Amino acid sequence: MRTPTRIWSVFGFLILLHFGLHLSLGLGEGAPDLLVVALLIGAKEVDIGRGAGIGFFLGLLDDAFSVLAFGANTFALTLVGLGGARTRDLFVGDSLLFLTSYLVLGKWIRDLLHWVAVGEGLRESFVDTMLIQSPISAAYAGLIGVVVIAISGLGWETVR
Amino acid sequence: MPIYKSDTNGSARARSGSIALGVFVLSLITLYLPDALQDEVASLLRGSLLRPFVLTQEGLVRRSIHAEDTDVLQRRLDSLEVVIANSNTLSEENARLRRLLDMSRRNPAQYVAAIVIRSGTPGSESMFMLDVGTRRGVTRDSPVMMGRGLLGVVRDAQANRATAMDWTHPQFRASAMTVDGSIYGMVRAAPGRFREADRLLLNGVPFRQELAPGVALVTSGLGGVYPRGIPIGEVIEESGFQEGWQRSYWLRPFVAPGEATHVNVLVSEGGEYRDANSWLEGGPLVPGPVAVPQEPAPATSGTEARTRR
């Protein structure tokens, strides 16, 4: 059953898991970007103002460790939160294909926005970052996101 | 059936749009905040909401360090004892010669030991945190070293925490020289195609001077950030980049950032007295033929005689 309590519990759990894997265990790239998965799940439930606000807050948390690129994650996740909230006005579909595309594309756009915002001095080449590394991590995050949604029973019937 | 909710109220939608726009503008402002304010916000978050995660990693790293093979630690200890035993005579000679030349006693370097904590979040690839801060004498620009050489530099220090960048960071710079001080240049990070291929580039070497592969480079002390003599890396080959009448060389760093779990931070005051030798006076610091003691003590047979290389 897809209840608000369940959705926000999964949202909170994913955030805790993200920082647990990345920060506490120091897994880095080995762990999926669960922050963007949580944001995309949460943003579908709120209006664009709240979506942007949630993205802003999560981005600030992610930026707490990037001293010289501070604000890049905040900028990226704010726009992803805003866009995620906007999708519910644009798409009614809830199929597995839509859901996977939503998560994968959301993660890829998040990386693209981060790449743009991080500045010329710090960014790596577009081809390496956006066409090689990012699609892999987007697919990874999308896969994990779909599994989490299916296991947690958030109500996407087609997934379960 | 999925629940579909949509704002039908026009004013609510407009209000939501205004909030979204405001938050977006705020995120843009965050990008261009002054450095000091960015540091304050970041350290506030690290010290509050993210503190449990940082403490967990700190505990795990501490445990993994303690779990290191005692045989390896014993061999290192034995090797250090050999090095110290062999450098005692040198220290005495050095002190005597300084007196003869009427030179003042050299101040010993002071270090604090620290544990490296990596966040693993996007945008923090070349950054790491240390579990020591201003209370232990760590300040902005304090050099961070591992056993064999320079790892990076502290960018921001709080009371009990510090944030530092390693040599792979695009903004890393260090003035370097050969061990004999005959050739100088500027070292910077040169990102590889992938993170594992990152290396250093030595720029600004006069065209008339050449460096052979394997030559060790140390910090020159120019610029005031790094003291003279910290090992950086060794020359691999000449690079293709030439600016005017200058040569540049690829360097293989002595320290791999991925291996860093336990480091020493050089502090100006307030640190623990851990080593009386400064980097260039404490014996051979870089790869060279003089590292192995001539007559190892019987008690240390079977151990590896190590030097900082």
Short mmCIF file of C-alpha atoms in Angstrom, two decimals:
data_model
loop_
_atom_site.label_atom_id
_atom_site.label_comp_id
_atom_site.label_asym_id
_atom_site.label_seq_id
_atom_site.Cartn_x
_atom_site.Cartn_y
_atom_site.Cartn_z
CA MET A 1 0.00 0.00 0.00
CA ARG A 2 1.42 3.34 -1.02
CA THR A 3 0.76 5.56 1.96
CA PRO A 4 2.49 8.88 2.74
CA THR A 5 3.98 7.34 5.89
CA ARG A 6 5.54 4.53 3.90
CA ILE A 7 6.82 6.85 1.16
CA TRP A 8 8.49 9.24 3.60
CA SER A 9 9.86 6.36 5.67
CA VAL A 10 11.55 4.97 2.56
CA PHE A 11 12.72 8.51 1.71
CA GLY A 12 14.34 8.91 5.14
CA PHE A 13 15.77 5.40 5.09
CA LEU A 14 17.43 6.02 1.71
CA ILE A 15 19.04 9.23 2.96
CA LEU A 16 20.39 7.48 6.05
CA LEU A 17 21.61 4.59 3.91
CA HIS A 18 23.27 6.98 1.44
CA PHE A 19 25.34 8.71 4.09
CA GLY A 20 25.91 5.41 5.89
CA LEU A 21 27.41 3.85 2.76
CA HIS A 22 29.25 6.88 1.41
CA LEU A 23 30.36 8.52 4.63
CA SER A 24 30.40 5.95 7.44
CA LEU A 25 31.73 3.08 5.32
CA GLY A 26 33.57 5.36 2.87
CA LEU A 27 32.47 3.32 -0.17
CA GLY A 28 32.49 6.32 -2.52
CA GLU A 29 31.67 5.40 -6.13
CA GLY A 30 31.08 1.81 -5.07
CA ALA A 31 27.78 2.76 -3.48
CA PRO A 32 24.83 4.06 -5.51
CA ASP A 33 23.64 7.65 -5.26
CA LEU A 34 20.67 6.96 -3.02
CA LEU A 35 20.24 10.64 -2.26
CA VAL A 36 18.98 11.33 -5.76
CA VAL A 37 16.80 8.21 -5.65
CA ALA A 38 15.25 9.43 -2.38
CA LEU A 39 14.76 12.89 -3.84
CA LEU A 40 13.10 11.57 -6.99
CA ILE A 41 10.74 9.38 -4.96
CA GLY A 42 9.89 12.18 -2.55
CA ALA A 43 9.58 14.89 -5.19
CA LYS A 44 6.81 12.98 -6.98
CA GLU A 45 4.64 13.47 -3.91
CA VAL A 46 4.94 17.20 -3.45
CA ASP A 47 4.55 20.44 -5.39
CA ILE A 48 7.49 22.09 -7.12
CA GLY A 49 8.17 24.50 -4.26
CA ARG A 50 8.59 21.70 -1.75
CA GLY A 51 10.44 19.56 -4.30
CA ALA A 52 12.98 22.32 -4.83
CA GLY A 53 13.23 22.86 -1.07
CA ILE A 54 13.91 19.19 -0.38
CA GLY A 55 16.49 19.12 -3.16
CA PHE A 56 18.14 22.24 -1.75
CA PHE A 57 18.41 20.70 1.71
CA LEU A 58 19.77 17.38 0.47
CA GLY A 59 22.21 19.20 -1.80
CA LEU A 60 23.53 21.21 1.13
CA LEU A 61 24.14 17.98 3.05
CA ASP A 62 26.05 16.57 0.08
CA ASP A 63 28.02 19.80 -0.26
CA ALA A 64 29.19 19.71 3.34
CA PHE A 65 32.28 17.82 2.17
CA SER A 66 33.08 19.61 -1.07
CA VAL A 67 34.90 22.67 0.10
CA LEU A 68 36.05 23.95 -3.29
CA ALA A 69 32.92 23.04 -5.23
CA PHE A 70 30.48 24.14 -2.57
CA GLY A 71 26.98 24.75 -3.92
CA ALA A 72 27.27 22.53 -6.99
CA ASN A 73 25.31 19.67 -5.40
CA THR A 74 22.81 22.12 -3.94
CA PHE A 75 22.22 23.67 -7.35
CA ALA A 76 21.92 20.27 -9.05
CA LEU A 77 19.58 18.67 -6.52
CA THR A 78 17.38 21.77 -6.28
CA LEU A 79 16.70 21.57 -10.00
CA VAL A 80 16.25 17.79 -9.90
CA GLY A 81 13.77 18.16 -7.02
CA LEU A 82 11.94 20.85 -8.93
CA GLY A 83 11.86 18.75 -12.08
CA GLY A 84 10.84 15.61 -10.19
CA ALA A 85 7.88 17.41 -8.66
CA ARG A 86 6.93 18.76 -12.06
CA THR A 87 6.76 15.27 -13.62
CA ARG A 88 3.55 14.43 -11.80
CA ASP A 89 1.85 17.20 -13.75
CA LEU A 90 3.34 15.97 -17.01
CA PHE A 91 3.25 12.18 -16.69
CA VAL A 92 0.56 10.03 -15.19
CA GLY A 93 2.22 6.75 -16.13
CA ASP A 94 3.56 4.45 -13.49
CA SER A 95 4.99 1.65 -15.53
CA LEU A 96 8.30 -0.06 -14.90
CA LEU A 97 9.73 1.58 -18.01
CA PHE A 98 8.64 5.02 -16.90
CA LEU A 99 9.92 4.50 -13.39
CA THR A 100 13.32 3.24 -14.54
CA SER A 101 13.66 6.06 -17.07
CA TYR A 102 12.63 8.58 -14.41
CA LEU A 103 15.31 7.41 -11.98
CA VAL A 104 18.08 6.91 -14.55
CA LEU A 105 17.43 10.20 -16.32
CA GLY A 106 17.08 12.01 -12.99
CA LYS A 107 20.49 10.79 -11.88
CA TRP A 108 22.10 11.59 -15.23
CA ILE A 109 20.64 15.13 -15.20
CA ARG A 110 21.83 15.55 -11.62
CA ASP A 111 25.38 14.66 -12.74
CA LEU A 112 25.11 16.97 -15.74
CA LEU A 113 23.97 19.91 -13.59
CA HIS A 114 26.75 19.17 -11.10
CA TRP A 115 29.29 19.04 -13.92
CA VAL A 116 28.09 22.42 -15.19
CA ALA A 117 28.02 24.05 -11.76
CA VAL A 118 31.33 22.72 -10.50
CA GLY A 119 33.31 25.15 -12.66
CA GLU A 120 35.90 24.82 -15.38
CA GLY A 121 38.88 24.49 -13.06
CA LEU A 122 37.55 21.43 -11.23
CA ARG A 123 35.55 19.53 -13.81
CA GLU A 124 36.82 16.55 -15.76
CA SER A 125 36.22 16.08 -19.47
CA PHE A 126 32.59 15.93 -20.65
CA VAL A 127 33.05 12.67 -22.51
CA ASP A 128 34.61 10.84 -19.57
CA THR A 129 32.23 12.22 -16.98
CA MET A 130 28.89 12.46 -18.75
CA LEU A 131 29.13 9.82 -21.45
CA ILE A 132 31.10 7.09 -19.66
CA GLN A 133 30.96 7.40 -15.87
CA SER A 134 27.58 9.04 -15.41
CA PRO A 135 25.46 6.62 -17.49
CA ILE A 136 26.93 3.73 -15.49
CA SER A 137 26.22 5.35 -12.14
CA ALA A 138 22.76 6.42 -13.39
CA ALA A 139 21.93 2.85 -14.39
CA TYR A 140 23.25 1.65 -11.02
CA ALA A 141 21.12 4.17 -9.10
CA GLY A 142 18.08 3.42 -11.29
CA LEU A 143 18.38 -0.32 -10.73
CA ILE A 144 18.76 0.05 -6.98
CA GLY A 145 15.89 2.56 -6.93
CA VAL A 146 13.53 0.18 -8.71
CA VAL A 147 14.51 -2.65 -6.38
CA VAL A 148 13.94 -0.45 -3.32
CA ILE A 149 10.54 0.63 -4.63
CA ALA A 150 9.54 -2.94 -5.38
CA ILE A 151 10.70 -4.28 -2.01
CA SER A 152 9.23 -1.45 0.03
CA GLY A 153 5.86 -1.88 -1.68
CA LEU A 154 5.35 1.73 -2.50
CA GLY A 155 2.37 0.85 -4.64
CA TRP A 156 3.74 0.75 -8.14
CA GLU A 157 1.78 -2.28 -9.12
CA THR A 158 3.67 -2.89 -12.32
CA VAL A 159 6.92 -3.11 -10.47
CA ARG A 160 5.70 -5.56 -7.89
CA MET B 1 -4.06 2.26 -8.47
CA PRO B 2 -1.48 4.98 -8.00
CA ILE B 3 -2.74 8.02 -6.24
CA TYR B 4 -2.64 11.03 -8.50
CA LYS B 5 -2.66 14.39 -6.82
CA SER B 6 -2.51 17.69 -8.58
CA ASP B 7 -2.91 21.29 -7.54
CA THR B 8 -6.08 22.54 -9.06
CA ASN B 9 -6.01 25.74 -7.09
CA GLY B 10 -4.37 28.40 -9.24
CA SER B 11 -3.13 30.51 -6.34
CA ALA B 12 -1.57 27.52 -4.60
CA ARG B 13 0.21 26.63 -7.82
CA ALA B 14 1.47 30.19 -8.23
CA ARG B 15 2.68 30.22 -4.62
CA SER B 16 4.46 26.93 -5.13
CA GLY B 17 6.07 28.28 -8.30
CA SER B 18 7.27 31.37 -6.42
CA ILE B 19 8.75 29.22 -3.65
CA ALA B 20 10.50 27.02 -6.25
CA LEU B 21 11.91 30.10 -7.95
CA GLY B 22 13.08 31.48 -4.61
CA VAL B 23 14.79 28.20 -3.69
CA PHE B 24 16.42 28.05 -7.14
CA VAL B 25 17.78 31.59 -6.69
CA LEU B 26 19.00 30.58 -3.23
CA SER B 27 20.85 27.61 -4.73
CA LEU B 28 22.51 29.96 -7.21
CA ILE B 29 23.51 32.27 -4.35
CA THR B 30 24.97 29.26 -2.51
CA LEU B 31 27.29 28.66 -5.47
CA TYR B 32 28.72 32.16 -5.17
CA LEU B 33 28.84 32.52 -1.39
CA PRO B 34 32.14 33.87 -0.03
CA ASP B 35 34.56 31.11 0.97
CA ALA B 36 34.35 31.93 4.66
CA LEU B 37 30.56 31.64 4.67
CA GLN B 38 30.66 28.40 2.66
CA ASP B 39 33.11 26.95 5.18
CA GLU B 40 30.84 27.98 8.06
CA VAL B 41 27.76 26.35 6.54
CA ALA B 42 29.69 23.20 5.63
CA SER B 43 31.30 22.85 9.05
CA LEU B 44 27.93 23.47 10.74
CA LEU B 45 26.41 20.58 8.78
CA ARG B 46 29.41 18.33 9.37
CA GLY B 47 29.30 19.07 13.09
CA SER B 48 25.57 18.54 13.49
CA LEU B 49 23.45 16.45 11.11
CA LEU B 50 26.32 14.51 9.57
CA ARG B 51 28.34 14.09 12.75
CA PRO B 52 27.08 10.57 13.55
CA PHE B 53 28.21 9.36 10.12
CA VAL B 54 31.61 11.01 10.46
CA LEU B 55 32.09 9.51 13.93
CA THR B 56 31.13 6.07 12.64
CA GLN B 57 33.75 6.22 9.90
CA GLU B 58 36.30 7.54 12.36
CA GLY B 59 35.63 4.57 14.64
CA LEU B 60 35.83 2.10 11.77
CA VAL B 61 39.10 3.55 10.46
CA ARG B 62 40.56 3.53 13.97
CA ARG B 63 39.62 -0.13 14.34
CA SER B 64 41.09 -1.07 10.98
CA ILE B 65 44.35 0.67 11.88
CA HIS B 66 44.48 -1.18 15.19
CA ALA B 67 43.80 -4.44 13.39
CA GLU B 68 46.83 -4.03 11.16
CA ASP B 69 49.13 -7.01 11.23
CA THR B 70 51.37 -6.77 14.26
CA ASP B 71 54.22 -8.49 12.39
CA VAL B 72 54.27 -5.67 9.86
CA LEU B 73 54.17 -3.07 12.63
CA GLN B 74 56.97 -4.84 14.47
CA ARG B 75 59.14 -4.87 11.33
CA ARG B 76 58.51 -1.15 10.83
CA LEU B 77 59.40 -0.45 14.46
CA ASP B 78 62.62 -2.45 14.17
CA SER B 79 63.52 -0.67 10.96
CA LEU B 80 62.92 2.72 12.53
CA GLU B 81 65.13 1.77 15.45
CA VAL B 82 67.90 0.93 13.01
CA VAL B 83 67.49 4.26 11.22
CA ILE B 84 67.46 6.17 14.52
CA ALA B 85 70.50 4.28 15.82
CA ASN B 86 72.43 5.09 12.65
CA SER B 87 71.43 8.73 12.63
CA ASN B 88 72.46 9.43 16.23
CA THR B 89 76.10 9.92 15.19
CA LEU B 90 75.02 12.13 12.32
CA SER B 91 72.91 14.27 14.64
CA GLU B 92 75.85 14.73 17.00
CA GLU B 93 78.16 15.61 14.11
CA ASN B 94 75.61 18.02 12.77
CA ALA B 95 75.19 19.73 16.12
CA ARG B 96 79.01 19.98 16.54
CA LEU B 97 79.48 21.44 13.07
CA ARG B 98 76.69 23.94 13.66
CA ARG B 99 78.40 25.06 16.86
CA LEU B 100 81.72 25.38 15.02
CA LEU B 101 80.04 27.49 12.35
CA ASP B 102 78.32 29.52 15.04
CA MET B 103 74.89 28.56 13.75
CA SER B 104 71.86 28.52 16.01
CA ARG B 105 70.14 25.25 16.86
CA ARG B 106 67.54 24.22 14.35
CA ASN B 107 63.97 24.07 15.65
CA PRO B 108 62.57 20.57 15.44
CA ALA B 109 59.53 19.97 13.29
CA GLN B 110 56.35 19.14 15.17
CA TYR B 111 53.63 16.81 14.00
CA VAL B 112 50.28 15.60 15.13
CA ALA B 113 49.02 12.20 14.09
CA ALA B 114 45.61 12.15 12.44
CA ILE B 115 43.10 9.75 10.99
CA VAL B 116 41.89 10.32 7.43
CA ILE B 117 38.15 10.32 6.84
CA ARG B 118 36.83 10.38 3.29
CA SER B 119 33.25 11.39 2.63
CA GLY B 120 32.74 9.58 -0.67
CA THR B 121 30.15 12.10 -1.82
CA PRO B 122 30.11 13.72 -5.28
CA GLY B 123 32.39 16.74 -5.53
CA SER B 124 34.63 15.68 -2.66
CA GLU B 125 36.89 13.30 -4.58
CA SER B 126 40.18 14.96 -3.70
CA MET B 127 39.15 16.13 -0.26
CA PHE B 128 39.41 14.39 3.09
CA MET B 129 38.80 15.18 6.72
CA LEU B 130 41.15 14.84 9.66
CA ASP B 131 40.19 14.12 13.25
CA VAL B 132 42.45 16.90 14.56
CA GLY B 133 41.93 20.65 14.47
CA THR B 134 43.07 23.98 15.81
CA ARG B 135 43.18 22.67 19.38
CA ARG B 136 46.09 20.45 18.33
CA GLY B 137 47.81 23.22 16.39
CA VAL B 138 46.44 22.41 12.92
CA THR B 139 45.70 25.50 10.86
CA ARG B 140 44.84 26.34 7.27
CA ASP B 141 47.79 25.42 5.00
CA SER B 142 49.28 22.88 7.41
CA PRO B 143 51.05 20.24 5.27
CA VAL B 144 49.74 16.68 5.53
CA MET B 145 52.24 13.84 5.15
CA MET B 146 52.23 10.09 5.01
CA GLY B 147 55.26 8.00 5.80
CA ARG B 148 56.90 8.44 2.42
CA GLY B 149 56.03 11.97 1.40
CA LEU B 150 53.59 14.81 0.89
CA LEU B 151 49.92 13.89 0.71
CA GLY B 152 48.27 17.32 0.66
CA VAL B 153 47.44 20.42 2.61
CA VAL B 154 44.79 21.52 5.11
CA ARG B 155 42.21 23.89 3.62
CA ASP B 156 40.03 24.55 6.61
CA ALA B 157 40.44 23.86 10.32
CA GLN B 158 37.88 23.84 13.11
CA ALA B 159 38.46 23.09 16.78
CA ASN B 160 38.59 19.30 16.49
CA ARG B 161 38.31 18.76 12.74
CA ALA B 162 40.11 19.83 9.63
CA THR B 163 39.36 19.52 5.93
CA ALA B 164 42.25 18.95 3.58
CA MET B 165 42.91 18.31 -0.10
CA ASP B 166 45.32 15.77 -1.50
CA TRP B 167 47.71 16.24 -4.40
CA THR B 168 45.14 15.03 -6.97
CA HIS B 169 43.07 18.17 -6.44
CA PRO B 170 43.13 20.49 -9.48
CA GLN B 171 44.10 23.40 -7.24
CA PHE B 172 47.06 21.65 -5.63
CA ARG B 173 50.36 23.48 -6.17
CA ALA B 174 53.78 23.08 -4.53
CA SER B 175 57.11 24.66 -5.23
CA ALA B 176 59.61 21.84 -5.78
CA MET B 177 63.32 21.28 -6.20
CA THR B 178 65.77 18.46 -6.61
CA VAL B 179 67.27 17.15 -3.38
CA ASP B 180 70.53 19.02 -3.98
CA GLY B 181 68.58 22.23 -4.64
CA SER B 182 70.02 22.74 -8.12
CA ILE B 183 66.77 22.69 -10.13
CA TYR B 184 63.49 24.32 -9.15
CA GLY B 185 59.98 24.15 -10.56
CA MET B 186 56.30 24.21 -9.73
CA VAL B 187 54.38 20.97 -9.19
CA ARG B 188 50.68 20.68 -9.92
CA ALA B 189 48.15 17.89 -10.24
CA ALA B 190 47.65 16.44 -13.70
CA PRO B 191 44.35 14.53 -13.83
CA GLY B 192 44.55 11.29 -15.75
CA ARG B 193 41.82 9.87 -17.95
CA PHE B 194 40.65 8.01 -14.88
CA ARG B 195 41.31 8.69 -11.20
CA GLU B 196 43.88 5.91 -10.98
CA ALA B 197 45.93 7.58 -13.71
CA ASP B 198 46.32 10.88 -11.84
CA ARG B 199 49.91 12.06 -11.52
CA LEU B 200 51.90 15.21 -10.98
CA LEU B 201 53.39 17.62 -13.48
CA LEU B 202 56.54 19.62 -12.79
CA ASN B 203 56.50 22.93 -14.67
CA GLY B 204 58.90 25.81 -15.03
CA VAL B 205 62.21 23.95 -15.26
CA PRO B 206 64.66 26.10 -17.23
CA PHE B 207 65.28 24.72 -20.73
CA ARG B 208 69.02 24.42 -20.17
CA GLN B 209 68.48 22.05 -17.24
CA GLU B 210 67.42 18.46 -17.64
CA LEU B 211 66.11 15.90 -15.19
CA ALA B 212 66.79 12.20 -15.59
CA PRO B 213 64.07 9.63 -14.88
CA GLY B 214 64.11 8.58 -11.23
CA VAL B 215 65.35 11.90 -9.87
CA ALA B 216 63.54 12.71 -6.63
CA LEU B 217 61.80 16.04 -6.06
CA VAL B 218 61.17 17.61 -2.66
CA THR B 219 59.39 20.77 -1.55
CA SER B 220 61.57 23.86 -1.87
CA GLY B 221 60.08 25.90 0.95
CA LEU B 222 59.35 28.79 -1.40
CA GLY B 223 55.86 30.16 -1.00
CA GLY B 224 55.70 29.57 2.72
CA VAL B 225 53.15 26.74 2.74
CA TYR B 226 55.37 23.65 2.71
CA PRO B 227 58.66 23.50 4.61
CA ARG B 228 61.77 22.67 2.64
CA GLY B 229 62.53 19.04 1.97
CA ILE B 230 59.27 17.08 2.05
CA PRO B 231 59.51 14.33 -0.60
CA ILE B 232 56.98 14.76 -3.41
CA GLY B 233 57.76 12.28 -6.15
CA GLU B 234 60.21 11.12 -8.76
CA VAL B 235 60.60 12.02 -12.41
CA ILE B 236 59.03 9.61 -14.90
CA GLU B 237 59.81 11.37 -18.17
CA GLU B 238 59.68 14.74 -19.90
CA SER B 239 56.15 15.77 -20.82
CA GLY B 240 55.02 17.22 -24.12
CA PHE B 241 53.99 20.53 -22.55
CA GLN B 242 56.56 23.24 -23.18
CA GLU B 243 55.99 26.87 -22.41
CA GLY B 244 58.68 29.08 -23.91
CA TRP B 245 62.16 28.15 -22.75
CA GLN B 246 60.95 25.85 -20.05
CA ARG B 247 60.67 22.12 -19.66
CA SER B 248 58.03 20.13 -17.82
CA TYR B 249 58.18 16.60 -16.46
CA TRP B 250 55.72 13.94 -15.36
CA LEU B 251 56.21 12.91 -11.74
CA ARG B 252 55.28 9.69 -9.97
CA PRO B 253 54.18 10.76 -6.49
CA PHE B 254 55.62 8.90 -3.52
CA VAL B 255 52.22 8.79 -1.85
CA ALA B 256 48.97 7.31 -3.17
CA PRO B 257 45.97 9.15 -1.70
CA GLY B 258 43.89 5.97 -1.71
CA GLU B 259 46.27 4.38 0.79
CA ALA B 260 45.96 7.19 3.30
CA THR B 261 44.29 6.18 6.53
CA HIS B 262 46.75 7.51 9.07
CA VAL B 263 48.79 10.66 8.44
CA ASN B 264 50.99 13.25 10.14
CA VAL B 265 50.14 16.93 10.05
CA LEU B 266 52.98 19.39 10.37
CA VAL B 267 52.03 22.08 12.88
CA SER B 268 53.73 25.28 13.86
CA GLU B 269 52.91 25.06 17.56
CA GLY B 270 50.85 23.03 19.97
CA GLY B 271 51.64 19.71 18.35
CA GLU B 272 53.25 16.73 19.98
CA TYR B 273 56.99 16.46 19.77
CA ARG B 274 57.41 13.32 17.71
CA ASP B 275 60.63 13.63 15.77
CA ALA B 276 63.69 15.73 16.39
CA ASN B 277 64.85 15.53 12.82
CA SER B 278 63.59 17.94 10.24
CA TRP B 279 62.85 16.46 6.85
CA LEU B 280 66.28 16.99 5.33
CA GLU B 281 68.35 16.36 8.42
CA GLY B 282 66.87 13.06 9.47
CA GLY B 283 68.81 10.94 7.04
CA PRO B 284 67.89 9.81 3.56
CA LEU B 285 64.32 10.75 2.79
CA VAL B 286 64.11 9.93 -0.85
CA PRO B 287 65.02 6.88 -2.89
CA GLY B 288 68.75 6.52 -2.97
CA PRO B 289 71.59 4.13 -2.39
CA VAL B 290 72.43 5.37 1.10
CA ALA B 291 69.28 4.13 2.77
CA VAL B 292 70.44 0.74 4.00
CA PRO B 293 72.58 0.69 7.15
CA GLN B 294 76.08 -0.73 6.75
CA GLU B 295 76.09 -2.96 9.79
CA PRO B 296 72.64 -3.91 10.94
CA ALA B 297 72.31 -4.79 14.58
CA PRO B 298 71.82 -8.51 15.25
CA ALA B 299 68.50 -7.88 16.92
CA THR B 300 67.11 -6.42 13.76
CA SER B 301 68.02 -9.18 11.37
CA GLY B 302 65.14 -10.21 9.19
CA THR B 303 63.56 -6.82 9.33
CA GLU B 304 63.19 -4.39 6.50
CA ALA B 305 65.40 -1.35 6.74
CA ARG B 306 63.07 1.37 5.56
CA THR B 307 63.59 4.98 4.85
CA ARG B 308 61.11 7.62 3.84
CA ARG B 309 61.11 7.37 0.10
#
